[in-house]
mmCIF file of C-alpha atoms in Angstrom:
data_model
loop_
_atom_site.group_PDB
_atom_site.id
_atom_site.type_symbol
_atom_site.label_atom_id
_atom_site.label_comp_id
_atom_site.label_asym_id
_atom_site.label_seq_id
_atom_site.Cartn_x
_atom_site.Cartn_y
_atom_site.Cartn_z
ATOM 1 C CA UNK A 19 -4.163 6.619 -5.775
ATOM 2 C CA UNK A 20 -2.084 8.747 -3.266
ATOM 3 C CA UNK A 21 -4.291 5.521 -4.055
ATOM 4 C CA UNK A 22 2.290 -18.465 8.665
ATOM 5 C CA UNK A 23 4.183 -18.048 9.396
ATOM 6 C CA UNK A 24 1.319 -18.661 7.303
ATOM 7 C CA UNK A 25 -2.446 -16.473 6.927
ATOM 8 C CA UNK A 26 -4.072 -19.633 7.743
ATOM 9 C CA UNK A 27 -2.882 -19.562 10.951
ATOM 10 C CA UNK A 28 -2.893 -16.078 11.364
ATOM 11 C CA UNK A 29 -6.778 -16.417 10.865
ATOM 12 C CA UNK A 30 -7.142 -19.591 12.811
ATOM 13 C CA UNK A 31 -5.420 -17.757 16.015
ATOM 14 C CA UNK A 32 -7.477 -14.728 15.602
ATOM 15 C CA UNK A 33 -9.806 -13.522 17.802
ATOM 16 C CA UNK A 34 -12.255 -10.626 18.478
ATOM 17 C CA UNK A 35 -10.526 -7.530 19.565
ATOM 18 C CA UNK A 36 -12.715 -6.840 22.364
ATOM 19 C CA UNK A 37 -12.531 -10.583 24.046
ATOM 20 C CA UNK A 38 -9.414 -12.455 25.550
ATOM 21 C CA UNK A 39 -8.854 -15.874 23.247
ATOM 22 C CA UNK A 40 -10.127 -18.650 25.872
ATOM 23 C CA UNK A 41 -6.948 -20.861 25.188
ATOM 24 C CA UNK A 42 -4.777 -20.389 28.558
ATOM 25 C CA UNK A 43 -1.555 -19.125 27.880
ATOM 26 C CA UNK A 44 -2.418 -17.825 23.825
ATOM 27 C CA UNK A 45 -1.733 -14.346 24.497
ATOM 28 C CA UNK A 46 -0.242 -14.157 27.848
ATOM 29 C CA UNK A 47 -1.032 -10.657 29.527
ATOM 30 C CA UNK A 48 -2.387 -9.684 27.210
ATOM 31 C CA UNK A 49 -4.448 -5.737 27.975
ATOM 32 C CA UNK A 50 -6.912 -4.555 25.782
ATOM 33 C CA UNK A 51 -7.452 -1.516 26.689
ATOM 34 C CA UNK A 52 -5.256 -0.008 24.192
ATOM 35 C CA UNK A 53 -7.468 -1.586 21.301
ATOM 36 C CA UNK A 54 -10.505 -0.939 23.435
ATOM 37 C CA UNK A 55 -9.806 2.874 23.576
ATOM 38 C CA UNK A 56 -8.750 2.875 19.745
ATOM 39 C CA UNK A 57 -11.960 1.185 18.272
ATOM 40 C CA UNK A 58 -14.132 3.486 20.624
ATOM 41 C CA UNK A 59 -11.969 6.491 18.952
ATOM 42 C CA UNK A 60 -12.555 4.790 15.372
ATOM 43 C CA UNK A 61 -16.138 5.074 15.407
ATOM 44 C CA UNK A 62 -15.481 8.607 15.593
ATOM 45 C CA UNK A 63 -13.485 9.519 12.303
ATOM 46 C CA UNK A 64 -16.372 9.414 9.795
ATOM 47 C CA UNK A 65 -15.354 6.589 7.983
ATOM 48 C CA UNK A 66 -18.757 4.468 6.890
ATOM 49 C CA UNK A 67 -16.672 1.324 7.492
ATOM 50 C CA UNK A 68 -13.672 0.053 8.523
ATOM 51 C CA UNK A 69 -11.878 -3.393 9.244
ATOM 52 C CA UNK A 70 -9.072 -2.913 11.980
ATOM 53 C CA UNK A 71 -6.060 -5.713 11.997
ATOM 54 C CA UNK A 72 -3.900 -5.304 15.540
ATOM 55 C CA UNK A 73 -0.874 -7.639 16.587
ATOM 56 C CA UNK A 74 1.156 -7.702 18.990
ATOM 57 C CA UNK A 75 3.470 -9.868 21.473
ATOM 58 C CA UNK A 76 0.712 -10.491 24.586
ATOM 59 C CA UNK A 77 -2.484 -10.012 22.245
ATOM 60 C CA UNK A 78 -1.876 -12.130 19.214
ATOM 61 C CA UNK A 79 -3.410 -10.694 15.782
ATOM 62 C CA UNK A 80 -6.976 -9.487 16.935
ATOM 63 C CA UNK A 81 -9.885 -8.489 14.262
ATOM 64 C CA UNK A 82 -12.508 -6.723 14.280
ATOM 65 C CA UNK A 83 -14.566 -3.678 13.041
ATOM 66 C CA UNK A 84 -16.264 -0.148 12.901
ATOM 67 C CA UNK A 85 -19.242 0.881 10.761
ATOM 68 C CA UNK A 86 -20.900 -1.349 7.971
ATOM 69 C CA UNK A 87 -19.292 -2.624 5.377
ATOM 70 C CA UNK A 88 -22.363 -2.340 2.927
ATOM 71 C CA UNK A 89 -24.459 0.657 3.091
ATOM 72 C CA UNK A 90 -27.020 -0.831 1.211
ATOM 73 C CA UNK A 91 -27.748 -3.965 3.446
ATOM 74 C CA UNK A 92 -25.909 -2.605 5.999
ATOM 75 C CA UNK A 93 -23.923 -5.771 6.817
ATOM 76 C CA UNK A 94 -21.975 -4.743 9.687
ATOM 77 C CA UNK A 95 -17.635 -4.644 9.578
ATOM 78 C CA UNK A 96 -16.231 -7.565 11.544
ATOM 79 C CA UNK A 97 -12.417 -8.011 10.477
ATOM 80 C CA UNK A 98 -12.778 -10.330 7.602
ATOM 81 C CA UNK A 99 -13.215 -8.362 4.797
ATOM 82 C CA UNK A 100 -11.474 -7.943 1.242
ATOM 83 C CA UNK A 101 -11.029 -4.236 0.226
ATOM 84 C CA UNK A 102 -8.358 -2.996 -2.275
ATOM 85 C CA UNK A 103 -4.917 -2.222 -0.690
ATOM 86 C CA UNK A 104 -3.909 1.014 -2.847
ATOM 87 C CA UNK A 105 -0.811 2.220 -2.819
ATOM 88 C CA UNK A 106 0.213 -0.221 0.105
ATOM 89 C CA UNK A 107 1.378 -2.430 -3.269
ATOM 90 C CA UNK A 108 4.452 -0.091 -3.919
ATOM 91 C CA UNK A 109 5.824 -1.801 -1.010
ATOM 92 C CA UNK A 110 4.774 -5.592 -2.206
ATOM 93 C CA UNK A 111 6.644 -3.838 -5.657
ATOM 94 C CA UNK A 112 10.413 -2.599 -3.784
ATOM 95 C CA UNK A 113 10.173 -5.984 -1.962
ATOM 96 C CA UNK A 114 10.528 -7.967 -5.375
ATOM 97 C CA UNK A 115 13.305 -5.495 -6.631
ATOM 98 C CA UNK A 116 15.162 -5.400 -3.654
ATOM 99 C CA UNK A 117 15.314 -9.394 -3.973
ATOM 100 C CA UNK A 118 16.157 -8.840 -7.784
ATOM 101 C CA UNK A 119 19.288 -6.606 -5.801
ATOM 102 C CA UNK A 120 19.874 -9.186 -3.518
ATOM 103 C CA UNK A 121 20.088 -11.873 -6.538
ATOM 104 C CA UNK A 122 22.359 -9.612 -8.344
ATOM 105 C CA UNK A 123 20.323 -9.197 -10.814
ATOM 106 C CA UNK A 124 19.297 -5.531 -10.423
ATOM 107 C CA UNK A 125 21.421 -2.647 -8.864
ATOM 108 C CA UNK A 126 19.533 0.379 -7.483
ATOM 109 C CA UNK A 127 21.937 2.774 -9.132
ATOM 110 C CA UNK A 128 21.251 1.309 -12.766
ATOM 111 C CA UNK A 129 19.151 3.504 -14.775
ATOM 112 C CA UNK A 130 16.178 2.988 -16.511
ATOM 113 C CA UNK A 131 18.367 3.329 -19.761
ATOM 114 C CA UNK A 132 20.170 -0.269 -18.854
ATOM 115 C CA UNK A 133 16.632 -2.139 -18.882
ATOM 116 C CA UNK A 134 14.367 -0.517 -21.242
ATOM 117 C CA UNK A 135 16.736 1.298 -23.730
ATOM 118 C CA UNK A 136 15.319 4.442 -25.246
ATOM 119 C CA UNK A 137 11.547 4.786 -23.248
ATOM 120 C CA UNK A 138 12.308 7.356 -21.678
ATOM 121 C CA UNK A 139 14.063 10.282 -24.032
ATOM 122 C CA UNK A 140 11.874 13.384 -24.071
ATOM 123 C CA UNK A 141 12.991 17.014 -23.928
ATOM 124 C CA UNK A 142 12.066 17.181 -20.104
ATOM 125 C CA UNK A 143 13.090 12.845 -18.843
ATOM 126 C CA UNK A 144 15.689 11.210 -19.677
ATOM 127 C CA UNK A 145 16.078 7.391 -18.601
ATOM 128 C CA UNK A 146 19.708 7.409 -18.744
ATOM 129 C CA UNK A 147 19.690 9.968 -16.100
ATOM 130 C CA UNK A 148 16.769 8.485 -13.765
ATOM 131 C CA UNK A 149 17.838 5.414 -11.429
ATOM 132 C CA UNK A 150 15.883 2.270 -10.177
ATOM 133 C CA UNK A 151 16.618 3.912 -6.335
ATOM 134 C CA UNK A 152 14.889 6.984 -7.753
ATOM 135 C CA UNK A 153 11.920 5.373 -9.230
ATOM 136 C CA UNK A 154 11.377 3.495 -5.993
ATOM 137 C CA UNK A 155 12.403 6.730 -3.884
ATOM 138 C CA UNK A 156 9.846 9.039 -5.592
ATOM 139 C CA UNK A 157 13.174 11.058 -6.869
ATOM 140 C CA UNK A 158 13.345 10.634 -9.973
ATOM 141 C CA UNK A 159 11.452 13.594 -11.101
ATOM 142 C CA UNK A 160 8.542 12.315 -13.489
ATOM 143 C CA UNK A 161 5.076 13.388 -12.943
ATOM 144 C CA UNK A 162 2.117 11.369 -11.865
ATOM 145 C CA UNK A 163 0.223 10.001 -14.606
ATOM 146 C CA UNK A 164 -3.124 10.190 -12.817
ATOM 147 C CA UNK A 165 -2.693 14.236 -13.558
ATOM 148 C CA UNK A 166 -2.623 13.640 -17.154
ATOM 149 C CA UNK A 167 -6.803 15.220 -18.922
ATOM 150 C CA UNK A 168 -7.381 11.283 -19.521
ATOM 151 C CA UNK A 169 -7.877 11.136 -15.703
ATOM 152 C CA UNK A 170 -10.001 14.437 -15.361
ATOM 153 C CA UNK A 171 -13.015 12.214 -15.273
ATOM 154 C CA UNK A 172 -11.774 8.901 -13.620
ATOM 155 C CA UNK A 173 -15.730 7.274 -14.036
ATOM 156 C CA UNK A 174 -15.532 7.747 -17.487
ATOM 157 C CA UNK A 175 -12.376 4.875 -17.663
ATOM 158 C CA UNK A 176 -14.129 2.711 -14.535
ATOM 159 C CA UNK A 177 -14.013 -0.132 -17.497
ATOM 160 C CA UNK A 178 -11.197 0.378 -19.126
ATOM 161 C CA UNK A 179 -8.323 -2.104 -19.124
ATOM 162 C CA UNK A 180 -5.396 0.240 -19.553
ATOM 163 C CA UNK A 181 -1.710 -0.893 -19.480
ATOM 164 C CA UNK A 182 0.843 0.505 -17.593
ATOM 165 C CA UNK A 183 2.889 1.087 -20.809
ATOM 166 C CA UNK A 184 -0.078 3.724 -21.466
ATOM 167 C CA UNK A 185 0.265 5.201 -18.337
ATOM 168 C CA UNK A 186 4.020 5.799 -18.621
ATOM 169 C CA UNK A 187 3.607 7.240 -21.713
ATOM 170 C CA UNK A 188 0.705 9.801 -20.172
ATOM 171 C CA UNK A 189 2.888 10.735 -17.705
ATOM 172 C CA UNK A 190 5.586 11.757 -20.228
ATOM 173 C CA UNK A 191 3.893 14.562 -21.880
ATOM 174 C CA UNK A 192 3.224 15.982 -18.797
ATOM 175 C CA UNK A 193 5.688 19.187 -17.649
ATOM 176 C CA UNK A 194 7.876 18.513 -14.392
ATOM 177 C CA UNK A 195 6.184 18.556 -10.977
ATOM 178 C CA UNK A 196 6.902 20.506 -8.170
ATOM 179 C CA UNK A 197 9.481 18.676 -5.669
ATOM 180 C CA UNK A 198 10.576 19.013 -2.736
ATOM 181 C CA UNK A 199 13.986 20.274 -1.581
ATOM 182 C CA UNK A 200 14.742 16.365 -1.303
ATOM 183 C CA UNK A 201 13.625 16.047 -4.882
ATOM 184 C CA UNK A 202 10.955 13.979 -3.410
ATOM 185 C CA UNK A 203 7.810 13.960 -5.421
ATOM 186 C CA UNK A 204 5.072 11.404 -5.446
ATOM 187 C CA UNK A 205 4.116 9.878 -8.252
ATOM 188 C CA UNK A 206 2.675 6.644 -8.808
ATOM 189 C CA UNK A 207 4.513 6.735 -12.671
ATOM 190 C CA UNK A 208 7.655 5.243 -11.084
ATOM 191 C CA UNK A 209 5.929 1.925 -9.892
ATOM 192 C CA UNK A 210 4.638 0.745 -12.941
ATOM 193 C CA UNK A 211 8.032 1.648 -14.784
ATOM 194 C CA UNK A 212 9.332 -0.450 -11.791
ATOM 195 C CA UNK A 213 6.675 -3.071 -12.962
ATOM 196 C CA UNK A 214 8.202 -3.001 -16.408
ATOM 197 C CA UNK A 215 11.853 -3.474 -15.408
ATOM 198 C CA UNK A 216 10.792 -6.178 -13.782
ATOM 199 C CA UNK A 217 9.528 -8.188 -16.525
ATOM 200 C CA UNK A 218 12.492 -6.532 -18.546
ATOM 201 C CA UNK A 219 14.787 -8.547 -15.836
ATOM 202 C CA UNK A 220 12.644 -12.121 -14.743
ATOM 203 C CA UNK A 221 10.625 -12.172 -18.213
ATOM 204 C CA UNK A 222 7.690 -12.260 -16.012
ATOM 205 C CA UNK A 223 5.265 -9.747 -14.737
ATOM 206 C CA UNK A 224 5.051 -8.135 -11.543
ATOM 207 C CA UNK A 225 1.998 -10.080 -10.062
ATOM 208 C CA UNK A 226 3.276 -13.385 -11.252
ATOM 209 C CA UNK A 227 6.782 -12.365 -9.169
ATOM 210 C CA UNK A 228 4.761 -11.045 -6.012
ATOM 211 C CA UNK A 229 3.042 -13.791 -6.152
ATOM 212 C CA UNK A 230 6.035 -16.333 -6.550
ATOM 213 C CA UNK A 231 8.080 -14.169 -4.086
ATOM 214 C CA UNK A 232 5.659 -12.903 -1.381
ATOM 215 C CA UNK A 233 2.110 -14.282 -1.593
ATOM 216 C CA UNK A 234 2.834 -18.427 -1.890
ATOM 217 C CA UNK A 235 5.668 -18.168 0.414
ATOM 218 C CA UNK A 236 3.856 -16.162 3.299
ATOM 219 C CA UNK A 237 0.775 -18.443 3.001
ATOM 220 C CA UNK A 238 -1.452 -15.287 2.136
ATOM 221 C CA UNK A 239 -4.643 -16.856 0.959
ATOM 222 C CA UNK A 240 -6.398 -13.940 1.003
ATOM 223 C CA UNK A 241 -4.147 -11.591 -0.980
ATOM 224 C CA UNK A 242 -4.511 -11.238 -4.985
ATOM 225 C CA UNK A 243 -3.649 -9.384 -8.036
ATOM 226 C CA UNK A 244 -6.621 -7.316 -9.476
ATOM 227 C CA UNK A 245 -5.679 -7.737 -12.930
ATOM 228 C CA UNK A 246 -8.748 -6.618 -15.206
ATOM 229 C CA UNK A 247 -11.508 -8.588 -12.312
ATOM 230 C CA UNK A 248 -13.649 -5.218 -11.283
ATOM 231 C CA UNK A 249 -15.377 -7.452 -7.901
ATOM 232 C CA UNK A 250 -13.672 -7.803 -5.032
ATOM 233 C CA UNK A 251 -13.819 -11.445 -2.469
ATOM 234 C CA UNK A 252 -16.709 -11.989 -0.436
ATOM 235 C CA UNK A 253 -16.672 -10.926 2.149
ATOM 236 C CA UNK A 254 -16.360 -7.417 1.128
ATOM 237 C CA UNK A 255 -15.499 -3.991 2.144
ATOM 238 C CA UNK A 256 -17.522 -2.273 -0.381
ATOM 239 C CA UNK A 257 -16.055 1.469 -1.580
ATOM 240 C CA UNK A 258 -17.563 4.978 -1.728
ATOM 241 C CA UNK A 259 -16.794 7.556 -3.544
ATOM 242 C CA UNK A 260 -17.690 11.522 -2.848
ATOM 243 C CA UNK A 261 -18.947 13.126 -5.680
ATOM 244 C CA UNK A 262 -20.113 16.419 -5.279
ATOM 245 C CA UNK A 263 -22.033 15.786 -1.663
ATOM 246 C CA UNK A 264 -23.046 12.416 -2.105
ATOM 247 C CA UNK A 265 -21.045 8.951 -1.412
ATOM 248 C CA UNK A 266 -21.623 6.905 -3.845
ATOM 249 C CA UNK A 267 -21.136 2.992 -4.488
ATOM 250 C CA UNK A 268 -18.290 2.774 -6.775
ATOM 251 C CA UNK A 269 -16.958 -0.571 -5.295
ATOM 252 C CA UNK A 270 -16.716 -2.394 -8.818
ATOM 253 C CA UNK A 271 -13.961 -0.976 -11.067
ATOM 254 C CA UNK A 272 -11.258 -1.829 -13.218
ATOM 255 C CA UNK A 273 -7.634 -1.155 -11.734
ATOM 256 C CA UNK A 274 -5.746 -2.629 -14.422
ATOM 257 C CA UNK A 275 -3.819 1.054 -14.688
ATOM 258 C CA UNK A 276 -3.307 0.740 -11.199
ATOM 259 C CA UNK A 277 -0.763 -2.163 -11.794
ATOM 260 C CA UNK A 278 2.393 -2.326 -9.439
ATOM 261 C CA UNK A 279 1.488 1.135 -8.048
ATOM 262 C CA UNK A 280 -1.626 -0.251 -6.702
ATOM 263 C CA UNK A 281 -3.602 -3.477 -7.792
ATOM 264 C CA UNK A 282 -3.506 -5.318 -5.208
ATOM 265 C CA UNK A 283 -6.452 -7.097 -3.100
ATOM 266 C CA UNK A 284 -5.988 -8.683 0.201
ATOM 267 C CA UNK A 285 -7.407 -7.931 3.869
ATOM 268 C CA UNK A 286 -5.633 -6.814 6.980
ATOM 269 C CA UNK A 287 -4.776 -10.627 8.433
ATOM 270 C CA UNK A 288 -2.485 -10.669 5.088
ATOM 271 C CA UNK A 289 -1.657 -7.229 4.819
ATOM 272 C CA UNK A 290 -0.422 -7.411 8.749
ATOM 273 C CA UNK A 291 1.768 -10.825 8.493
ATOM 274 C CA UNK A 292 3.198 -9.117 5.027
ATOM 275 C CA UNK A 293 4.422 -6.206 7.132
ATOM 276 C CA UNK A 294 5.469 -8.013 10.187
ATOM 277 C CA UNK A 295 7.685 -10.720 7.675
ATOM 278 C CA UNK A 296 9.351 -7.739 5.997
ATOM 279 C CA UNK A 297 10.325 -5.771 8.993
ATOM 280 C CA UNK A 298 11.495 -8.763 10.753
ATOM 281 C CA UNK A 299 13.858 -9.992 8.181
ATOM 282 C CA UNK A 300 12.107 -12.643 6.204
ATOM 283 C CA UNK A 301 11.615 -11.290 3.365
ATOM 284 C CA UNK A 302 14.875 -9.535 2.489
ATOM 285 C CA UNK A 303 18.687 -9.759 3.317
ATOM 286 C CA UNK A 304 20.224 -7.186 5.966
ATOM 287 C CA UNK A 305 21.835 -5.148 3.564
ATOM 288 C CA UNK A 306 18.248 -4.742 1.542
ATOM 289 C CA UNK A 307 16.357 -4.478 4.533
ATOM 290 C CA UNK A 308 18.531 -1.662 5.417
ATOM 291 C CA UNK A 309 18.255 -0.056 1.851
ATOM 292 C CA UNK A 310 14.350 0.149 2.324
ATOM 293 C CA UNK A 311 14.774 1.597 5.205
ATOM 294 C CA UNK A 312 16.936 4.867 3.843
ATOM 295 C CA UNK A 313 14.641 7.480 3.789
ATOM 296 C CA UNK A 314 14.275 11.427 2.130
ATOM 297 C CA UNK A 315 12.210 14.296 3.141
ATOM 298 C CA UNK A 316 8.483 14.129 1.712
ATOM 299 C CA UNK A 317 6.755 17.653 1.616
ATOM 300 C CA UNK A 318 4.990 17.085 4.428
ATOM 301 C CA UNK A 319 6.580 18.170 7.650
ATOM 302 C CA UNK A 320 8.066 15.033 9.667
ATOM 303 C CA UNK A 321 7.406 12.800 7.038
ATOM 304 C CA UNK A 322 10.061 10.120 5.534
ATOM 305 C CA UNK A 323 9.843 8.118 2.407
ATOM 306 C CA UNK A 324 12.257 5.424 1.657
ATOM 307 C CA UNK A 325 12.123 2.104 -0.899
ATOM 308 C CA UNK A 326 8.618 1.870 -1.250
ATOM 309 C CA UNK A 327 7.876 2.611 2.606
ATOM 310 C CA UNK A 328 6.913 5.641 5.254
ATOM 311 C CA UNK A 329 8.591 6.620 8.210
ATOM 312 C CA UNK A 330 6.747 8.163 10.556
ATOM 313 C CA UNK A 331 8.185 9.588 14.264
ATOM 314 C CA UNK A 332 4.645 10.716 16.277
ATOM 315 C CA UNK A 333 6.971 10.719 19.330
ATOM 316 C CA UNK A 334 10.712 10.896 19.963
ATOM 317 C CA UNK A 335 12.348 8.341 19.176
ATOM 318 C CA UNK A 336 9.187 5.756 18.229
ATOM 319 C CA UNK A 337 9.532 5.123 14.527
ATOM 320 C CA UNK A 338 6.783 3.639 12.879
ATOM 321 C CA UNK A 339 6.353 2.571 8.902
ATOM 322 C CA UNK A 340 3.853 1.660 6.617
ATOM 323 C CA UNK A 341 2.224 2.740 3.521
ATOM 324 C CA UNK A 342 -1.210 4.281 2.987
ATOM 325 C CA UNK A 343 -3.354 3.244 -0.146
ATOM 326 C CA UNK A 344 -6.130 4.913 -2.064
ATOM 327 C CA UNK A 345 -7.999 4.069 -4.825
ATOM 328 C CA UNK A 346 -10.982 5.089 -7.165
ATOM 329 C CA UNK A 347 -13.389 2.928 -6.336
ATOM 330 C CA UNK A 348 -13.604 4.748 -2.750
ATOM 331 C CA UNK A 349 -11.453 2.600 -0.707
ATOM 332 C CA UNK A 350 -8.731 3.754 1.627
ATOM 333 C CA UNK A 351 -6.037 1.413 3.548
ATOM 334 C CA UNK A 352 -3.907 2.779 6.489
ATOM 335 C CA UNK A 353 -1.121 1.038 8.268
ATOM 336 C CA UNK A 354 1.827 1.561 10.938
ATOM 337 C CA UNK A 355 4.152 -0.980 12.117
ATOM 338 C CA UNK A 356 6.950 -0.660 14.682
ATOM 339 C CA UNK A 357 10.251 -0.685 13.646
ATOM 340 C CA UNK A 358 11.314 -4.203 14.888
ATOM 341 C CA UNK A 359 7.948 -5.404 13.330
ATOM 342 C CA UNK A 360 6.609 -6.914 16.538
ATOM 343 C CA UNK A 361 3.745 -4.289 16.625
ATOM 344 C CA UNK A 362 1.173 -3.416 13.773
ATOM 345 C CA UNK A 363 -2.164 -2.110 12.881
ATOM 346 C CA UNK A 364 -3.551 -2.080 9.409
ATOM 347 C CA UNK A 365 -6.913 -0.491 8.459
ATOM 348 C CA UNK A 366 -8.806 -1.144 5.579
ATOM 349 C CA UNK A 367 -10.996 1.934 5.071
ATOM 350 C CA UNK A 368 -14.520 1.605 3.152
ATOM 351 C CA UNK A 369 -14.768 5.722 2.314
ATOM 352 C CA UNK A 370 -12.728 8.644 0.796
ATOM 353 C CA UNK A 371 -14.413 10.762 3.793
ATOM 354 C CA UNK A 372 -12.916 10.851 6.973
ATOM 355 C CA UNK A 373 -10.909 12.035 9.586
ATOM 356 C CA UNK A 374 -7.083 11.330 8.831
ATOM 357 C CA UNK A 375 -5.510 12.965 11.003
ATOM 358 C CA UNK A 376 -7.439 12.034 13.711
ATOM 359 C CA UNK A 377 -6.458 8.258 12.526
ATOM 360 C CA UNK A 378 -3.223 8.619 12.128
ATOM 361 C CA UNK A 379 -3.151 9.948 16.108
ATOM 362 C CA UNK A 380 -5.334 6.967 16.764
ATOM 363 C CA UNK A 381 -2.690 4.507 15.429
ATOM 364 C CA UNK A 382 0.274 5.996 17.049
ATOM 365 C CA UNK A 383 -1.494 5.956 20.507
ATOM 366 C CA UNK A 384 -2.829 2.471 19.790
ATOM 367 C CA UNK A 385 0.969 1.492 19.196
ATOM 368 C CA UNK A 386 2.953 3.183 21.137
ATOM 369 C CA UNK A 387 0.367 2.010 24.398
ATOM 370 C CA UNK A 388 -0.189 -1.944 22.929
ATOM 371 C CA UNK A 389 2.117 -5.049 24.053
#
């Protein structure tokens, strides 16, 4: 995993991304040539599917589509579908704390010590030394449990129901990972101990908290926790997985280890109003928003990472964020919103195979060219 104001409305005022909605005055000058030139580009990447989410000012929120969705039937992409959302949940994840911060009931310079006494005491981590900021900042210096030998062959545990105690615990015999000069180093370890604190803290878990917090409050109908269910929603973006030279159907798996690092379901009308509610100030205070937004070096040139969110600059002085998602089961997700939240595009992404650079161009241009 390197992984309406309500949705019902969202939905209800969507329209194809190709056609003008007929309602005079719905999306007032709207041009579509920007998403006109980025869907032609799409169908270029290599991606055997891929449902495409665009808002903005003049155009609304537009869906539509590239590719199938189903190899097997080959039931065409049209905007609708379900896929898994990856690491895109980390976000969903520093949203709740940050509340929790906002409530007073979590600080982001606390350590992992104050919450779950004792976890973490190994010859190489220490929780007393590790902060909440760090966990959430990919600085806090524990390794990815997804390189521990349980995960060598991922098929093998495409059943399993694993909790993310277990996968803390994985991660703890492994040695230290390489960081960058930030300290910054990835690892999706940090969200489920994030996931644990949280319970620690509200005596509930994660999901029922995004749920309570983000989900029933935005009106996203289409958005759910994966919990141990290995189908996804019809309509759905089925997954494919490479192995060796073949794709293969892998669409049905268990992401129960996933858990706030990456279980969660939705599709890119919910994804897209989540994003646009966060950056606009509905979902946290100034002073959290503001925290999310303080950023570290990644180790990839020109890349940012702050509370659960990347910063991306593809021109001088355009700032875009978003988090990309992976998972097992084949499916990708891809997202960039503007940084006053008025402009997004979200991809949900049906393949491991494809182009990503070439997407993340197409994004930018799409973006920095759409009103």
């Amino acid at each position: 995993m390197r992984y309406r104001t309500s949705a019902v409305v969202a939905l209800a005022c969507a329209a194809s991304l190709l056609t003008v909605p007929a309602k005079a005055g719905a999306a007032p000058q709207c041009d579509t040539t920007p998403i006109r030139t980025a869907m032609k580009a799409l169908e270029g990447v290599g991606a055997t599917g891929m449902s495409v989410t665009v808002k903005s000012p003049n155009c609304g929120v537009r869906t539509g589509g590239v590719g199938v969705a189903d190899r097997g039937t080959g039931r065409k992409v049209v905007g609708d579908e379900h896929s898994r959302i990856g690491s895109d949940t980390k976000t969903w994840t520093a949203t709740v704390v940050l509340q929790l911060v906002g409530e007073g009931r979590i600080a982001l310079d606390d350590t992992v010590d104050d919450y779950l006494p004792g976890l973490i005491r190994t010859r190489l981590y220490d929780g007393r030394t590790i902060t909440i900021r760090q966990l959430l900042q990919h600085t806090s210096g524990l390794p990815d449990y997804l390189d521990a030998p349980f995960w060598e062959d991922e098929d093998a545990h495409r059943w399993d129901h694993i909790e993310p105690l277990q996968t803390v615990r994985q991660a703890l015999a492994l040695p230290r990972p390489e960081r960058a000069p930030s300290g910054f180093a990835y690892s999706n370890t940090n969200y489920n101990l994030v996931g644990l604190i949280v319970k620690e803290v509200t005596g509930r878990g994660i999901a029922t908290e995004i749920e309570e917090r983000i989900i029933r409050p935005l009106g996203l109908c289409e958005t759910q926790w994966a919990g141990d269910r290995t189908t996804l929603p019809k309509p759905e973006l089925r997954g494919y997985a490479q192995r060796g030279k073949t794709l293969v159907d892998r669409t049905e798996w268990n992401t129960s280890e996933a858990d706030a690092s990456g279980a969660l379901i939705s599709d890119g009308a919910d994804t897209t109003a989540f994003w646009t509610a966060l950056l606009t100030g509905k979902l946290l205070a100034p002073a959290q928003l503001a925290e999310l937004k303080r950023t570290v070096a990644e180790d990839v040139a020109n890349e940012r990472y702050g509370l659960g969110v990347e910063r991306h600059e593809p021109y001088p002085g355009f700032v875009l964020w978003g988090h990309s998602g992976s998972m097992s089961s084949g499916h990708k997700f891809r997202n960039a919103v503007t940084d006053d939240g008025r402009r997004a595009v979200t991809l949900l992404i049906g393949s491991e195979s494809f182009d990503s650079d070439r997407v993340d161009a197409i994004m930018s241009r799409l973006l920095r060219d759409l009103r």
